[in-house]
Amino acid sequence: MLASLSSSSRAAISCIPLCLLFLTLASSNGVFAAAPPKVGSGYKLVSLVEHPEGGALVGYLQVKQRTSTYGPDIPLLRLYVKHETKDRIRVQITDADKPRWEVPYNLIQREPAPPVTGGRITGVPFAAGEYPGEELVFTYGRDPFWFAVHRKSSREALFNTSCGALVFKDQYIEASTSLPRDAALYGLGENTQPGGIRLRPNDPYTIYTTDISAINLNTDLYGSHPVYVDLRSRGGHGVAHAVLLLNSNGMDVFYRGTSLTYKVIGGLLDFYLFSGPTPLAVVDQYTSMIGRPAPMPYWAFGFHQCRWGYKNLSVVEGVVEGYRNAQIPLDVIWNDDDHMDAAKDFTLDPVNYPRPKLLEFLDKIHAQGMKYIVLIDPGIAVNNTYGVYQRGMQGDVFIKLDGKPYLAQVWPGPVYFPDFLNPNGVSWWIDEVRRFHDLVPVDGLWIDMNEASNFCTGKCEIPTTHLCPLPNTTTPWVCCLDCKNLTNTRWDEPPYKINASGQTARLGFNTIATSATHYNGILEYNAHSLYGFSQAIATHQALQGLQGKRPFILTRSTFVGSGAYAAHWTGDNKGTWENLRYSISTMLNFGIFGMPMVGADICGFYPQPTEELCNRWIELGAFYPFSRDHANFASPRQELYVWESVAKSARNALGMRYRLLPYLYTLNYQAHLTGAPVARPVFFSFPDFTPCYGLSTQYLLGASVMVSPVLEQGATSVSAMFPPGSWYNLFDTTKVVVSRGEGAVKLDAPLNEINVHVFQNTILPMQRGGTISKEARATPFTLVVAFPFGATEAEAEGAVYVDDDERPEMVLAEGQATYVRFYATVRGKAVTVRSEVELGSYSLQKGLLIEKLSVLGLEGTGRDLAVHVDGANATAIATSRPYFAGAEAELHGHRDVEGHKKSVMVEVGGLALPLGKSFTMTWNMQIEA
């Protein structure tokens, strides 16, 4: 394009910062776009001092030249900079004279910035050009003002605003950062990304919680997560950091490849940078600030079945029986709103779900170890005979418009929305959950439609000319209230229109009017994207206080920090091959967002999937962290036993999942401690392996279990990427991929099979499995010890966490939990496998045993076995005499090893080692002539 311009034009363009160039040149037809109106001219730094209490800088920024586009500039801004920890820096910019909206500190507990009082903070002038911390350094320019944060060790800039003018108006804030072209970015959700997990330049990234089906691509969906991870390859090593803009207002984020620009319609700029330098370290640092992921009960990692359309209890009972007869694992049965009386929260349909029969059913499944979860929506039916509504009105707990509860429409018809920012609203909600639990002892709650979703738009009234809801309607989602659009406030019609719903829709389209108010006059305009988050917090408080057990909550709408209270599913997807593929990227994004318990509706929410697709989806979905089949009432039945071929795939894939439950539960523990995702992009474990930076068709469970699903119709093989090393197929450990990382490996994948591999240097705890987690978790353990193929000098390690998962807290405590680390070495022919136990009494009390070791990668057979438990010779501790067995390997990968066979699996069986006691096991390898 530049070659066609005059020399004077090229000279002028060369002075434009690169991140602005892409905003001023038309990208579609190769010509200049019409010049946009000037939005702002930036600010200059007029003072910078050390905070009087130390440990921070405070500065003041004065607007350089006022403009009127999108409203008047705020004339004076305050800058606050603090190295909050060695690996986190905060840079906040806000109005110097008036407090502005920010995410409430009681929702995300964090260190407060100095309050804005209208006065000026004074202190010792700061004259240095940079403000260093242990790992990050803040630098700045005075006129125009810009700031940058760079890594102390390398001096590379991680965030640099010098490429664009800072704009700060009441309802429009703009800031940009330059980026190296090779930076790989991830995050900025929630949206469905057709190009995979790595962000693509020029795709739209709008952040505003919206009830719009997840089948809509590159569109603001149910969650608001204005955070991204930046991964760069430097000197052969992957180096990562993250940037969070903590702001709940709607925003567009423009990523142009060499720049990223935020356009936010309110609040303030509150940036947090996390130094990494590894992806795992980034998530650890991020969740240490926003809240660690909630611990999940063990049964939550079992399989879940739901359908919108289980019209009566007999149907639910039949579903449970169908799974049992088909020998397909099932832990949790769900009801959508079918259990409700006329779609009203906290009620039971007296005809189709009579309480006595429901309680009898729950007694039966609870005795087996199964669980029952139901849905509740936030909209409370406007009905004077409905106790929940009556008590809400008495407590004055609903969001208001013009001094009256805001009227909307959802499934029961006219509704009011509770205000979860109101302490009285939270107390009322907790009481209603308690009342409902007294009615039905549910094991968890599913909070849906909490963006909040509204079938109407604007200011509405109950009609006087017709009923609402319409009797016997087949389209209850069509608005039947009398409504008018709100256009007379700057909150309903802000000067800058974000790309809401992918079509620049009104902010209040199909949600709460943005001029409505919460507690203390808080505008919906500001708090909109916090609604589902605040509901999850209130629901968590309700369940934890009520049951004294570890809560389980599934939420659709999320915000920064939601993972500390709830799990997430990816919303209304479609039964298509494309949606099967998209589910991986969305799942991996939520691990980055600090919500590791996530999954998509298996087989698709609607319409009916094909039999082949459902086969492939349960094979993949069996390895989602949250694994649930869920369908729409309009779709034909799609429980996993409906098709025999799908039932076979389910038994195979879920069978492996249930054998891996101790591993998944240990990942849950690690996530709660450090934020580490359960399902991870491959680059989390292999940040130096650049070919995997965009890999979105495979992923890892934990550090070392690779899932490589079939995602294409008709395929009976899969082309999989493996970072360098040895990878063993968990379904048949004699099938080994030895990779040099030089290309894809073709793997057989018949209809009922999925490829799942464990990486070398890993010790994987597994159990026998079963059809319900309560039984599976009591079975003996097998330790899968994976060495590099043909190793003679190598190490491997792993761990397992077991506990009483009823306890609200997930911590090591004597008699309530055990944590065991496993180590293995091979030195020449000598092999050692040992364990180190922390607080073994719980495991001993439960009688948990290790019955077998499967050692992979060693050539030959074993002999001279010796076992010591807690230092004592314990070779006799076995159900029968310990034995060795072996098997030959079938290799895949590079031509020099393809099809080669060696004896590389040694099984040590017949053991009965107490998991709760440390052991050391040694033997020698012998190669038969």
mmCIF file of C-alpha atoms in Angstrom, residues 62-268:
data_model
loop_
_atom_site.group_PDB
_atom_site.id
_atom_site.type_symbol
_atom_site.label_atom_id
_atom_site.label_comp_id
_atom_site.label_asym_id
_atom_site.label_seq_id
_atom_site.Cartn_x
_atom_site.Cartn_y
_atom_site.Cartn_z
ATOM 1 C CA GLN A 62 -3.115 17.538 32.722
ATOM 2 C CA VAL A 63 -4.993 17.365 29.430
ATOM 3 C CA LYS A 64 -2.987 18.920 26.583
ATOM 4 C CA GLN A 65 -5.847 20.071 24.364
ATOM 5 C CA ARG A 66 -9.540 19.557 24.923
ATOM 6 C CA THR A 67 -11.767 17.870 22.364
ATOM 7 C CA SER A 68 -15.504 17.231 22.326
ATOM 8 C CA THR A 69 -15.697 13.870 20.551
ATOM 9 C CA TYR A 70 -17.438 11.399 22.892
ATOM 10 C CA GLY A 71 -17.713 14.163 25.490
ATOM 11 C CA PRO A 72 -15.352 16.582 27.238
ATOM 12 C CA ASP A 73 -11.943 15.462 28.474
ATOM 13 C CA ILE A 74 -11.424 15.109 32.210
ATOM 14 C CA PRO A 75 -8.959 17.958 32.776
ATOM 15 C CA LEU A 76 -6.800 16.463 35.529
ATOM 16 C CA LEU A 77 -6.025 12.805 36.142
ATOM 17 C CA ARG A 78 -4.254 11.045 38.982
ATOM 18 C CA LEU A 79 -1.600 8.409 38.353
ATOM 19 C CA TYR A 80 -0.873 5.747 40.970
ATOM 20 C CA VAL A 81 1.938 3.225 40.521
ATOM 21 C CA LYS A 82 2.867 0.473 42.942
ATOM 22 C CA HIS A 83 4.937 -2.699 42.846
ATOM 23 C CA GLU A 84 2.439 -4.718 44.886
ATOM 24 C CA THR A 85 4.549 -7.881 44.900
ATOM 25 C CA LYS A 86 7.861 -8.850 43.371
ATOM 26 C CA ASP A 87 6.041 -10.103 40.256
ATOM 27 C CA ARG A 88 3.060 -7.707 40.034
ATOM 28 C CA ILE A 89 2.817 -3.996 39.316
ATOM 29 C CA ARG A 90 -0.310 -1.859 39.387
ATOM 30 C CA VAL A 91 -0.758 1.282 37.269
ATOM 31 C CA GLN A 92 -4.000 3.139 37.946
ATOM 32 C CA ILE A 93 -5.211 6.291 36.176
ATOM 33 C CA THR A 94 -8.392 8.031 37.311
ATOM 34 C CA ASP A 95 -10.050 11.421 37.748
ATOM 35 C CA ALA A 96 -8.019 13.510 40.209
ATOM 36 C CA ASP A 97 -11.054 15.383 41.550
ATOM 37 C CA LYS A 98 -13.997 12.963 41.663
ATOM 38 C CA PRO A 99 -14.201 9.292 42.642
ATOM 39 C CA ARG A 100 -15.063 7.091 39.684
ATOM 40 C CA TRP A 101 -16.681 3.703 39.473
ATOM 41 C CA GLU A 102 -14.405 0.727 40.021
ATOM 42 C CA VAL A 103 -14.984 -2.948 40.717
ATOM 43 C CA PRO A 104 -16.121 -3.125 44.360
ATOM 44 C CA TYR A 105 -13.409 -4.202 46.748
ATOM 45 C CA ASN A 106 -15.789 -6.563 48.541
ATOM 46 C CA LEU A 107 -16.188 -8.555 45.308
ATOM 47 C CA ILE A 108 -12.484 -8.760 44.481
ATOM 48 C CA GLN A 109 -10.493 -8.202 47.647
ATOM 49 C CA ARG A 110 -7.297 -6.366 46.836
ATOM 50 C CA GLU A 111 -5.021 -3.663 48.114
ATOM 51 C CA PRO A 112 -6.858 -0.321 47.895
ATOM 52 C CA ALA A 113 -5.490 2.647 46.011
ATOM 53 C CA PRO A 114 -5.534 6.005 47.827
ATOM 54 C CA PRO A 115 -9.072 7.442 47.846
ATOM 55 C CA VAL A 116 -9.864 10.366 45.557
ATOM 56 C CA THR A 117 -10.949 13.285 47.745
ATOM 57 C CA GLY A 118 -10.356 16.271 45.483
ATOM 58 C CA GLY A 119 -7.178 17.216 47.314
ATOM 59 C CA ARG A 120 -3.664 16.581 46.073
ATOM 60 C CA ILE A 121 -1.305 13.997 47.497
ATOM 61 C CA THR A 122 2.063 15.581 48.181
ATOM 62 C CA GLY A 123 5.426 14.040 48.876
ATOM 63 C CA VAL A 124 9.045 13.992 47.856
ATOM 64 C CA PRO A 125 9.339 14.741 44.121
ATOM 65 C CA PHE A 126 10.331 11.723 42.048
ATOM 66 C CA ALA A 127 12.827 12.763 39.405
ATOM 67 C CA ALA A 128 14.288 9.434 38.274
ATOM 68 C CA GLY A 129 13.389 8.197 34.822
ATOM 69 C CA GLU A 130 12.369 4.753 36.008
ATOM 70 C CA TYR A 131 10.800 3.120 39.054
ATOM 71 C CA PRO A 132 12.203 -0.403 39.499
ATOM 72 C CA GLY A 133 10.787 -3.336 41.409
ATOM 73 C CA GLU A 134 12.315 -6.780 41.858
ATOM 74 C CA GLU A 135 11.236 -8.080 38.445
ATOM 75 C CA LEU A 136 9.416 -5.239 36.669
ATOM 76 C CA VAL A 137 10.400 -1.650 35.957
ATOM 77 C CA PHE A 138 8.033 1.303 35.375
ATOM 78 C CA THR A 139 9.232 4.009 32.973
ATOM 79 C CA TYR A 140 7.429 7.059 31.644
ATOM 80 C CA GLY A 141 7.493 10.164 29.501
ATOM 81 C CA ARG A 142 6.311 13.580 30.626
ATOM 82 C CA ASP A 143 4.979 15.464 27.582
ATOM 83 C CA PRO A 144 3.064 13.776 26.184
ATOM 84 C CA PHE A 145 2.625 11.399 29.075
ATOM 85 C CA TRP A 146 3.143 7.742 28.377
ATOM 86 C CA PHE A 147 4.231 4.828 30.497
ATOM 87 C CA ALA A 148 5.864 1.486 29.936
ATOM 88 C CA VAL A 149 6.613 -1.577 32.002
ATOM 89 C CA HIS A 150 9.604 -3.694 31.089
ATOM 90 C CA ARG A 151 11.223 -6.816 32.410
ATOM 91 C CA LYS A 152 14.184 -5.993 34.631
ATOM 92 C CA SER A 153 16.265 -8.961 33.529
ATOM 93 C CA SER A 154 16.015 -8.361 29.776
ATOM 94 C CA ARG A 155 14.856 -4.727 29.545
ATOM 95 C CA GLU A 156 12.209 -5.827 27.045
ATOM 96 C CA ALA A 157 9.032 -3.736 27.166
ATOM 97 C CA LEU A 158 5.969 -5.731 28.128
ATOM 98 C CA PHE A 159 3.487 -2.843 27.934
ATOM 99 C CA ASN A 160 4.234 0.500 26.279
ATOM 100 C CA THR A 161 1.667 3.254 25.733
ATOM 101 C CA SER A 162 3.959 5.645 23.878
ATOM 102 C CA CYS A 163 2.409 4.675 20.548
ATOM 103 C CA GLY A 164 -0.925 6.409 21.165
ATOM 104 C CA ALA A 165 -2.534 9.316 22.945
ATOM 105 C CA LEU A 166 -4.190 8.693 26.308
ATOM 106 C CA VAL A 167 -7.861 9.740 26.128
ATOM 107 C CA PHE A 168 -9.918 10.032 29.311
ATOM 108 C CA LYS A 169 -13.525 11.238 29.208
ATOM 109 C CA ASP A 170 -16.417 10.373 31.441
ATOM 110 C CA GLN A 171 -17.808 7.737 29.053
ATOM 111 C CA TYR A 172 -14.859 7.084 26.796
ATOM 112 C CA ILE A 173 -11.349 6.025 27.803
ATOM 113 C CA GLU A 174 -8.695 4.986 25.307
ATOM 114 C CA ALA A 175 -5.215 3.600 25.839
ATOM 115 C CA SER A 176 -2.904 1.630 23.565
ATOM 116 C CA THR A 177 0.182 -0.516 23.864
ATOM 117 C CA SER A 178 2.656 -1.497 21.194
ATOM 118 C CA LEU A 179 3.487 -5.175 20.715
ATOM 119 C CA PRO A 180 6.187 -7.107 18.886
ATOM 120 C CA ARG A 181 4.744 -8.806 15.847
ATOM 121 C CA ASP A 182 5.842 -12.245 17.069
ATOM 122 C CA ALA A 183 4.007 -11.993 20.410
ATOM 123 C CA ALA A 184 1.395 -14.742 20.837
ATOM 124 C CA LEU A 185 -1.651 -13.430 22.723
ATOM 125 C CA TYR A 186 -4.380 -15.385 24.493
ATOM 126 C CA GLY A 187 -7.465 -14.404 26.472
ATOM 127 C CA LEU A 188 -9.806 -11.372 26.168
ATOM 128 C CA GLY A 189 -13.067 -13.244 26.566
ATOM 129 C CA GLU A 190 -15.574 -14.667 26.665
ATOM 130 C CA ASN A 191 -16.023 -15.358 22.988
ATOM 131 C CA THR A 192 -16.056 -18.255 20.550
ATOM 132 C CA GLN A 193 -12.834 -18.019 18.565
ATOM 133 C CA PRO A 194 -12.999 -19.836 15.221
ATOM 134 C CA GLY A 195 -9.271 -19.356 14.651
ATOM 135 C CA GLY A 196 -8.271 -21.180 17.823
ATOM 136 C CA ILE A 197 -6.902 -20.116 21.170
ATOM 137 C CA ARG A 198 -4.282 -17.687 19.859
ATOM 138 C CA LEU A 199 -5.796 -14.257 19.265
ATOM 139 C CA ARG A 200 -5.905 -13.182 15.641
ATOM 140 C CA PRO A 201 -5.143 -9.614 14.613
ATOM 141 C CA ASN A 202 -8.200 -7.689 13.447
ATOM 142 C CA ASP A 203 -10.724 -10.090 14.952
ATOM 143 C CA PRO A 204 -13.215 -8.175 17.134
ATOM 144 C CA TYR A 205 -12.833 -8.479 20.902
ATOM 145 C CA THR A 206 -15.759 -6.854 22.695
ATOM 146 C CA ILE A 207 -16.079 -7.500 26.420
ATOM 147 C CA TYR A 208 -19.590 -7.137 27.864
ATOM 148 C CA THR A 209 -21.682 -9.943 29.378
ATOM 149 C CA THR A 210 -24.393 -10.894 26.921
ATOM 150 C CA ASP A 211 -26.929 -13.704 26.525
ATOM 151 C CA ILE A 212 -26.176 -14.589 22.965
ATOM 152 C CA SER A 213 -25.635 -18.163 21.886
ATOM 153 C CA ALA A 214 -22.058 -19.417 21.817
ATOM 154 C CA ILE A 215 -22.599 -20.362 18.165
ATOM 155 C CA ASN A 216 -22.013 -16.668 17.393
ATOM 156 C CA LEU A 217 -18.350 -16.223 16.509
ATOM 157 C CA ASN A 218 -16.085 -13.387 17.649
ATOM 158 C CA THR A 219 -18.911 -11.901 19.697
ATOM 159 C CA ASP A 220 -19.185 -10.800 23.318
ATOM 160 C CA LEU A 221 -20.674 -13.742 25.173
ATOM 161 C CA TYR A 222 -21.595 -14.591 28.746
ATOM 162 C CA GLY A 223 -18.404 -13.570 30.556
ATOM 163 C CA SER A 224 -16.193 -10.510 30.941
ATOM 164 C CA HIS A 225 -12.453 -11.196 31.221
ATOM 165 C CA PRO A 226 -10.317 -8.203 30.135
ATOM 166 C CA VAL A 227 -7.042 -10.056 30.632
ATOM 167 C CA TYR A 228 -4.532 -11.431 28.171
ATOM 168 C CA VAL A 229 -1.402 -13.570 28.308
ATOM 169 C CA ASP A 230 1.502 -12.575 26.064
ATOM 170 C CA LEU A 231 3.965 -15.353 25.143
ATOM 171 C CA ARG A 232 7.172 -14.553 23.299
ATOM 172 C CA SER A 233 10.040 -16.762 22.195
ATOM 173 C CA ARG A 234 13.322 -15.174 23.225
ATOM 174 C CA GLY A 235 16.656 -16.919 22.793
ATOM 175 C CA GLY A 236 14.912 -20.256 22.281
ATOM 176 C CA HIS A 237 12.844 -19.903 25.453
ATOM 177 C CA GLY A 238 9.182 -19.015 25.824
ATOM 178 C CA VAL A 239 8.688 -16.030 28.131
ATOM 179 C CA ALA A 240 5.198 -15.054 29.296
ATOM 180 C CA HIS A 241 3.489 -12.222 31.111
ATOM 181 C CA ALA A 242 -0.131 -11.124 31.567
ATOM 182 C CA VAL A 243 -2.012 -7.836 31.564
ATOM 183 C CA LEU A 244 -5.317 -7.286 33.369
ATOM 184 C CA LEU A 245 -7.420 -4.161 32.950
ATOM 185 C CA LEU A 246 -9.650 -4.416 36.019
ATOM 186 C CA ASN A 247 -12.742 -2.645 34.737
ATOM 187 C CA SER A 248 -16.346 -3.873 34.595
ATOM 188 C CA ASN A 249 -17.614 -1.423 31.976
ATOM 189 C CA GLY A 250 -18.189 -2.448 28.395
ATOM 190 C CA MET A 251 -15.182 -2.203 26.111
ATOM 191 C CA ASP A 252 -13.867 -2.888 22.644
ATOM 192 C CA VAL A 253 -10.299 -4.160 22.386
ATOM 193 C CA PHE A 254 -8.599 -3.735 19.014
ATOM 194 C CA TYR A 255 -5.680 -6.085 18.424
ATOM 195 C CA ARG A 256 -3.754 -5.188 15.274
ATOM 196 C CA GLY A 257 -0.779 -7.501 15.538
ATOM 197 C CA THR A 258 1.700 -4.782 16.525
ATOM 198 C CA SER A 259 -0.627 -2.906 18.857
ATOM 199 C CA LEU A 260 -3.545 -3.359 21.191
ATOM 200 C CA THR A 261 -6.020 -0.550 21.932
ATOM 201 C CA TYR A 262 -8.652 -0.423 24.677
ATOM 202 C CA LYS A 263 -11.798 1.668 24.166
ATOM 203 C CA VAL A 264 -13.743 1.610 27.431
ATOM 204 C CA ILE A 265 -17.041 3.360 28.149
ATOM 205 C CA GLY A 266 -16.550 4.130 31.823
ATOM 206 C CA GLY A 267 -14.755 3.460 35.074
ATOM 207 C CA LEU A 268 -11.016 3.956 35.183
#
